[in-house]
XYZ file of N, CA, C and O in Angstrom:
472
model
N 28.483 -2.972 -3.318
C 26.510 -3.047 -2.949
C 26.595 -2.074 -1.633
O 27.428 -1.902 -0.834
N 25.465 -1.587 -1.756
C 24.770 -0.608 -0.936
C 23.534 -1.484 -0.284
O 22.675 -1.466 -1.061
N 23.120 -1.357 1.067
C 22.185 -1.867 1.648
C 21.448 -0.396 2.273
O 22.112 0.200 2.968
N 20.088 -0.177 1.989
C 19.708 0.892 2.546
C 18.250 0.327 3.323
O 17.517 -0.431 3.085
N 18.105 1.074 4.573
C 16.930 0.531 5.379
C 16.310 1.772 5.799
O 16.851 2.647 6.380
N 14.927 2.135 5.514
C 14.248 2.892 5.874
C 13.454 2.782 7.086
O 13.113 1.721 7.386
N 13.070 3.901 7.698
C 11.825 3.900 8.901
C 11.371 5.235 9.061
O 11.858 6.026 8.493
N 10.334 5.219 9.842
C 9.730 6.378 10.164
C 8.244 6.520 9.418
O 7.646 7.686 9.794
N 7.799 5.503 8.717
C 6.740 5.456 8.258
C 5.689 5.475 9.257
O 5.838 5.184 10.245
N 4.210 5.562 8.788
C 3.075 5.362 9.539
C 2.064 6.055 9.142
O 1.806 6.518 8.146
N 0.861 5.718 9.931
C -0.448 6.580 9.767
C -0.314 7.964 10.367
O -0.443 7.858 11.771
N -0.832 9.018 9.796
C -0.824 10.446 10.518
C -2.019 11.079 10.012
O -2.692 10.680 8.979
N -2.391 11.883 10.401
C -3.722 12.875 10.086
C -3.061 13.912 9.261
O -1.816 14.576 9.429
N -3.924 14.483 8.632
C -3.714 15.544 7.424
C -3.258 16.831 8.533
O -3.768 17.113 9.612
N -2.089 17.660 8.094
C -1.676 18.667 8.945
C -0.432 18.271 9.784
O -0.013 19.341 10.468
N -0.200 17.026 9.941
C 0.642 16.468 10.947
C 2.025 16.424 10.317
O 2.163 16.598 8.943
N 3.041 16.095 11.031
C 4.472 15.914 10.269
C 4.912 14.510 10.566
O 4.514 13.640 11.383
N 5.887 14.273 9.866
C 6.652 12.951 9.803
C 8.007 13.213 9.513
O 8.495 13.920 8.861
N 9.055 12.294 10.085
C 10.218 12.155 9.781
C 10.709 10.843 9.210
O 10.562 9.797 10.076
N 11.119 10.633 8.137
C 11.722 9.425 7.661
C 13.466 9.470 7.750
O 13.835 10.386 7.268
N 13.810 8.154 8.040
C 15.163 8.043 7.971
C 15.309 6.754 7.174
O 14.868 5.977 7.043
N 16.846 6.879 6.793
C 17.238 5.737 5.766
C 18.838 6.049 6.227
O 19.532 6.689 6.044
N 19.045 4.579 6.374
C 20.589 4.399 6.880
C 21.295 3.609 5.716
O 20.318 2.282 5.478
N 22.180 3.716 5.267
C 23.072 2.896 4.231
C 24.203 2.359 4.823
O 24.783 2.653 5.993
N 24.460 1.239 4.272
C 25.499 0.209 5.035
C 26.386 -0.374 3.568
O 25.634 -0.326 2.541
N 27.533 -0.645 3.681
C 27.963 -1.383 2.614
C 29.238 -0.420 2.053
O 29.811 0.208 2.797
N 28.949 -0.307 0.809
C 29.994 0.618 -0.034
C 29.639 1.855 -0.207
O 29.343 2.690 -0.997
N 29.652 2.625 1.253
C 29.237 3.704 1.189
C 29.849 5.035 0.497
O 29.303 5.869 0.105
N 31.129 4.809 0.151
C 32.198 5.831 -0.506
C 31.784 5.797 -1.932
O 32.328 6.486 -2.467
N 30.957 4.923 -2.339
C 30.398 4.834 -3.651
C 29.036 5.686 -3.898
O 28.794 6.056 -5.036
N 28.561 6.191 -2.932
C 27.338 6.958 -2.908
C 27.776 8.616 -3.157
O 28.395 8.977 -2.152
N 27.032 9.308 -4.052
C 27.090 10.469 -4.107
C 25.998 11.169 -3.510
O 25.993 11.981 -2.640
N 24.724 10.965 -4.226
C 23.423 11.469 -3.758
C 22.564 10.527 -2.928
O 22.836 9.433 -3.310
N 21.824 11.005 -1.927
C 20.956 10.171 -1.324
C 19.604 11.002 -1.474
O 19.410 12.129 -1.356
N 18.537 10.223 -1.605
C 17.148 10.871 -1.777
C 16.164 9.994 -1.421
O 16.216 9.000 -0.996
N 15.067 10.549 -1.679
C 13.757 10.106 -1.641
C 12.701 10.150 -2.633
O 12.766 10.913 -3.241
N 12.283 8.847 -2.921
C 11.125 8.874 -4.018
C 9.726 8.186 -3.308
O 9.988 7.711 -2.128
N 8.709 8.672 -3.902
C 7.257 7.778 -3.446
C 6.516 7.287 -4.459
O 6.646 7.829 -5.541
N 5.823 6.505 -4.144
C 5.034 5.802 -5.056
C 3.498 5.470 -4.358
O 3.292 5.033 -3.472
N 2.634 6.253 -4.733
C 1.128 6.306 -4.629
C 0.402 5.036 -5.199
O 0.884 4.652 -6.290
N -0.627 4.672 -4.439
C -1.373 3.674 -5.142
C -1.840 3.842 -6.640
O -2.376 4.858 -6.848
N -1.250 2.938 -7.799
C -1.824 3.064 -9.046
C -1.022 4.241 -9.853
O -1.515 4.352 -10.975
N 0.180 4.737 -9.297
C 0.628 5.813 -9.845
C 2.346 5.430 -9.749
O 2.502 4.554 -9.523
N 2.795 6.317 -10.902
C 4.308 5.865 -10.703
C 5.049 6.317 -9.884
O 4.909 7.322 -9.483
N 6.284 6.116 -9.764
C 7.106 6.542 -8.654
C 7.726 7.757 -9.131
O 8.113 8.071 -10.124
N 7.730 8.631 -7.966
C 8.138 9.867 -8.210
C 9.172 10.660 -7.404
O 9.278 10.097 -6.117
N 9.845 11.427 -7.743
C 10.846 12.133 -6.936
C 10.219 12.937 -6.079
O 9.207 13.746 -6.170
N 11.053 13.000 -4.837
C 10.629 13.802 -3.815
C 11.587 14.744 -3.211
O 11.433 15.947 -3.380
N 12.994 14.428 -2.922
C 13.838 14.987 -2.555
C 15.286 14.337 -2.736
O 15.322 13.143 -2.645
N 16.096 15.086 -2.639
C 17.382 14.509 -2.793
C 18.717 15.341 -2.106
O 18.455 16.680 -2.116
N 19.620 14.686 -1.682
C 21.039 15.655 -1.114
C 22.193 15.096 -1.660
O 22.513 13.979 -1.589
N 23.044 15.945 -2.130
C 24.369 15.538 -2.511
C 25.229 15.242 -1.456
O 25.114 15.874 -0.317
N 26.442 14.735 -1.793
C 27.688 14.589 -0.777
C 28.016 15.864 -0.272
O 28.321 16.236 0.933
N 28.142 16.993 -1.222
C 28.263 18.309 -0.780
C 26.967 19.206 -0.181
O 27.305 20.400 0.374
N 26.039 18.540 0.065
C 24.880 19.220 0.825
C 23.895 19.857 -0.115
O 22.765 20.503 0.339
N 24.131 19.892 -1.210
C 22.987 20.513 -2.059
C 21.858 19.751 -2.079
O 21.934 18.505 -2.184
N 20.796 20.456 -2.012
C 19.278 20.099 -1.829
C 18.502 20.114 -2.801
O 18.509 21.200 -3.665
N 17.465 19.315 -3.260
C 16.616 19.626 -4.085
C 15.345 18.799 -4.196
O 15.253 17.715 -3.246
N 14.008 19.613 -4.348
C 12.799 19.188 -3.792
C 11.861 19.079 -5.039
O 12.154 19.971 -5.936
N 11.071 18.155 -5.175
C 9.881 18.361 -6.106
C 8.697 19.407 -5.689
O 8.857 19.779 -4.644
N 8.264 20.034 -6.742
C 7.511 20.994 -6.413
C 6.190 20.595 -5.543
O 5.936 21.650 -4.892
N 6.099 19.550 -5.400
C 4.889 19.141 -4.547
C 5.070 19.112 -3.083
O 4.426 19.151 -2.350
N 6.486 19.154 -2.838
C 6.791 19.227 -1.445
C 7.525 20.415 -0.861
O 8.055 20.464 0.136
N 8.091 21.366 -1.882
C 8.890 22.410 -1.671
C 8.221 23.303 -0.815
O 7.121 23.674 -0.791
N 8.986 23.861 0.249
C 8.283 24.593 1.470
C 7.744 23.746 2.632
O 7.545 24.151 3.542
N 7.558 22.675 2.357
C 6.831 21.481 3.231
C 8.021 20.397 3.610
O 7.663 19.901 4.767
N 8.923 20.232 3.117
C 9.984 19.250 3.258
C 11.313 19.682 3.313
O 11.660 20.857 2.917
N 12.021 19.009 4.285
C 13.447 19.116 4.380
C 14.226 17.882 4.537
O 13.885 17.007 5.317
N 15.171 17.849 3.667
C 15.982 16.765 3.548
C 17.522 16.864 4.142
O 17.900 18.132 3.971
N 17.781 16.277 5.072
C 19.383 16.487 5.471
C 20.007 15.036 5.453
O 19.271 14.115 5.489
N 21.402 15.202 6.013
C 22.048 13.868 6.220
C 23.108 14.050 7.573
O 23.429 15.046 7.935
N 23.583 12.958 7.841
C 24.242 12.988 9.116
C 25.728 13.430 8.473
O 26.059 13.287 7.374
N 26.675 13.822 9.498
C 27.887 14.151 9.258
C 28.787 12.965 8.528
O 29.815 13.191 7.579
N 28.420 11.701 8.977
C 29.134 10.599 8.365
C 28.485 10.040 6.790
O 29.122 9.213 6.299
N 27.573 10.757 6.280
C 26.982 10.668 5.270
C 26.609 9.371 5.149
O 26.453 8.550 3.701
N 26.044 8.784 6.162
C 25.497 7.451 6.385
C 23.791 7.365 6.131
O 23.281 6.559 5.749
N 23.277 8.421 6.731
C 21.810 8.317 7.031
C 21.360 9.598 6.400
O 22.188 10.727 6.448
N 20.130 9.515 5.644
C 19.606 10.709 4.954
C 18.282 10.764 5.971
O 17.525 9.810 6.175
N 17.499 11.869 6.047
C 16.516 12.347 6.757
C 15.382 12.969 5.947
O 15.937 14.033 5.280
N 14.056 12.804 5.835
C 13.174 13.519 5.198
C 12.043 14.095 6.327
O 11.525 13.299 6.820
N 12.054 15.472 6.707
C 11.045 15.992 7.471
C 9.840 16.493 6.631
O 10.414 17.186 5.533
N 8.821 15.813 6.842
C 7.679 16.359 5.951
C 6.523 16.971 6.698
O 6.187 16.331 7.968
N 6.189 18.337 6.465
C 5.207 18.873 7.310
C 4.238 19.157 6.645
O 3.925 18.966 5.286
N 3.053 19.420 7.501
C 1.762 19.970 6.841
C 1.160 18.869 5.819
O 1.028 19.022 4.796
N 1.078 17.575 6.166
C 1.061 16.405 5.584
C -0.442 16.607 4.808
O -1.466 16.941 5.549
N -0.651 16.009 3.750
C -2.174 16.096 3.135
C -2.316 14.308 2.387
O -1.237 13.628 2.288
N -3.591 13.981 2.336
C -3.732 12.865 1.781
C -2.991 12.426 0.356
O -2.570 11.217 -0.125
N -2.657 13.475 -0.278
C -1.761 13.442 -1.628
C -0.455 12.942 -1.263
O 0.331 12.466 -2.130
N -0.091 12.937 -0.033
C 1.444 12.410 0.178
C 1.532 11.241 0.684
O 2.601 10.466 0.957
N 0.512 10.422 0.567
C 0.160 9.110 0.854
C 1.070 8.021 -0.297
O 0.936 8.509 -1.454
N 1.663 7.396 0.401
C 2.347 6.305 -0.557
C 3.416 5.644 0.185
O 3.672 5.674 1.335
N 4.133 4.516 -0.663
C 5.326 3.941 -0.024
C 6.571 5.050 -0.632
O 6.909 5.451 -1.683
N 7.366 5.477 0.502
C 8.564 6.152 0.296
C 9.955 5.149 0.284
O 10.153 4.618 1.334
N 10.409 5.500 -0.719
C 11.643 4.638 -0.880
C 13.066 5.455 -0.980
O 13.112 6.826 -1.443
N 14.261 5.127 -0.328
C 15.361 5.851 -0.138
C 15.892 5.300 -1.325
O 15.811 4.070 -1.844
N 17.006 6.180 -2.045
C 17.536 6.013 -3.232
C 19.065 6.617 -2.933
O 19.128 7.551 -2.264
N 20.078 6.057 -3.771
C 21.223 6.545 -3.772
C 21.666 6.511 -5.268
O 21.366 5.911 -6.159
N 22.644 7.728 -5.564
C 22.954 7.859 -7.105
C 24.643 7.592 -6.701
O 25.072 8.097 -5.573
N 25.327 6.974 -7.547
C 26.536 6.650 -7.380
C 27.662 7.852 -7.461
O 27.090 8.814 -8.321
N 28.578 7.840 -7.242
C 29.811 9.145 -7.309
C 30.293 8.752 -8.721
O 30.389 9.811 -9.495
N 30.279 7.679 -9.332
C 30.899 7.092 -10.598
C 29.467 7.326 -11.483
O 28.785 6.444 -11.560
N 29.634 8.273 -12.527
C 28.586 8.183 -13.456
C 28.409 6.682 -14.130
O 29.395 6.096 -14.455
N 27.034 6.489 -14.203
C 26.740 5.230 -14.683
C 26.709 3.890 -13.868
O 26.526 2.816 -14.027
N 27.162 4.137 -12.573
C 27.341 3.415 -11.540
C 25.964 2.749 -11.049
O 24.944 3.402 -11.579
N 25.722 1.849 -10.376
C 24.651 1.442 -9.812
C 23.848 1.969 -8.995
O 24.385 2.883 -8.210
N 22.884 2.188 -8.952
C 21.797 2.840 -7.901
C 21.320 1.765 -7.207
O 21.076 0.779 -7.336
N 20.810 2.426 -5.830
C 20.361 1.394 -5.123
C 18.965 1.999 -4.469
O 18.959 3.214 -4.370
N 18.140 0.884 -4.131
C 16.894 1.446 -3.541
C 16.598 0.623 -2.156
O 16.898 -0.598 -1.974
N 16.007 1.268 -1.087
C 15.506 0.546 0.058
C 14.350 -0.156 -0.280
O 13.515 -0.202 -1.137
N 13.661 -0.713 0.737
C 12.621 -1.918 0.700
C 11.365 -0.649 0.709
O 10.156 -1.236 0.566
N 11.622 0.283 1.055
C 10.039 1.317 1.276
C 9.570 1.247 2.574
O 9.705 0.343 3.265
N 8.903 2.472 3.037
C 8.319 2.690 4.196
C 7.020 3.318 3.688
O 6.871 4.199 2.990
N 5.812 2.761 4.319
C 4.542 3.101 3.997
C 4.078 4.627 4.777
O 4.193 4.398 6.091
N 3.637 5.612 4.197
C 3.194 6.640 4.819
C 1.566 6.962 4.516
O 1.473 6.915 3.220
N 0.847 6.889 5.350
C -0.536 6.988 5.166
C -1.114 8.267 5.586
O -0.773 8.625 6.905
N -1.727 9.062 5.025
C -2.199 10.516 5.670
C -3.763 10.289 5.623
O -4.548 10.297 4.532
N -4.251 10.709 6.496
C -5.787 10.402 6.484
C -6.532 11.750 6.569
O -5.611 12.806 7.371
N -7.503 12.015 5.988
C -8.083 13.387 6.077
C -8.920 13.619 7.339
O -9.399 12.632 8.086
């Protein structure tokens, strides 16, 4: 089992930046990728960014150039820096893990709310 706790959400104005954090506990060695998804009101959850254990990063087109995902050396925490925020970035941001073993369980955090006012 893996437990994920996110933090860093809040209310910001358009053009500002935000840094989200997610810390994992439990079966850390079972995690390969860690990433972020978001869900806006009335919309499906969508991929934002991810980072593999080897440090490879992937970004959604909607945040490419404005987002940076990183992890700590212990591969326990993952961070998402989002710059030049717009109201379209509003939503609940969820931390996610992908397993080392294909077909293994994914884990999700409880989510942190990000609201961008215009």
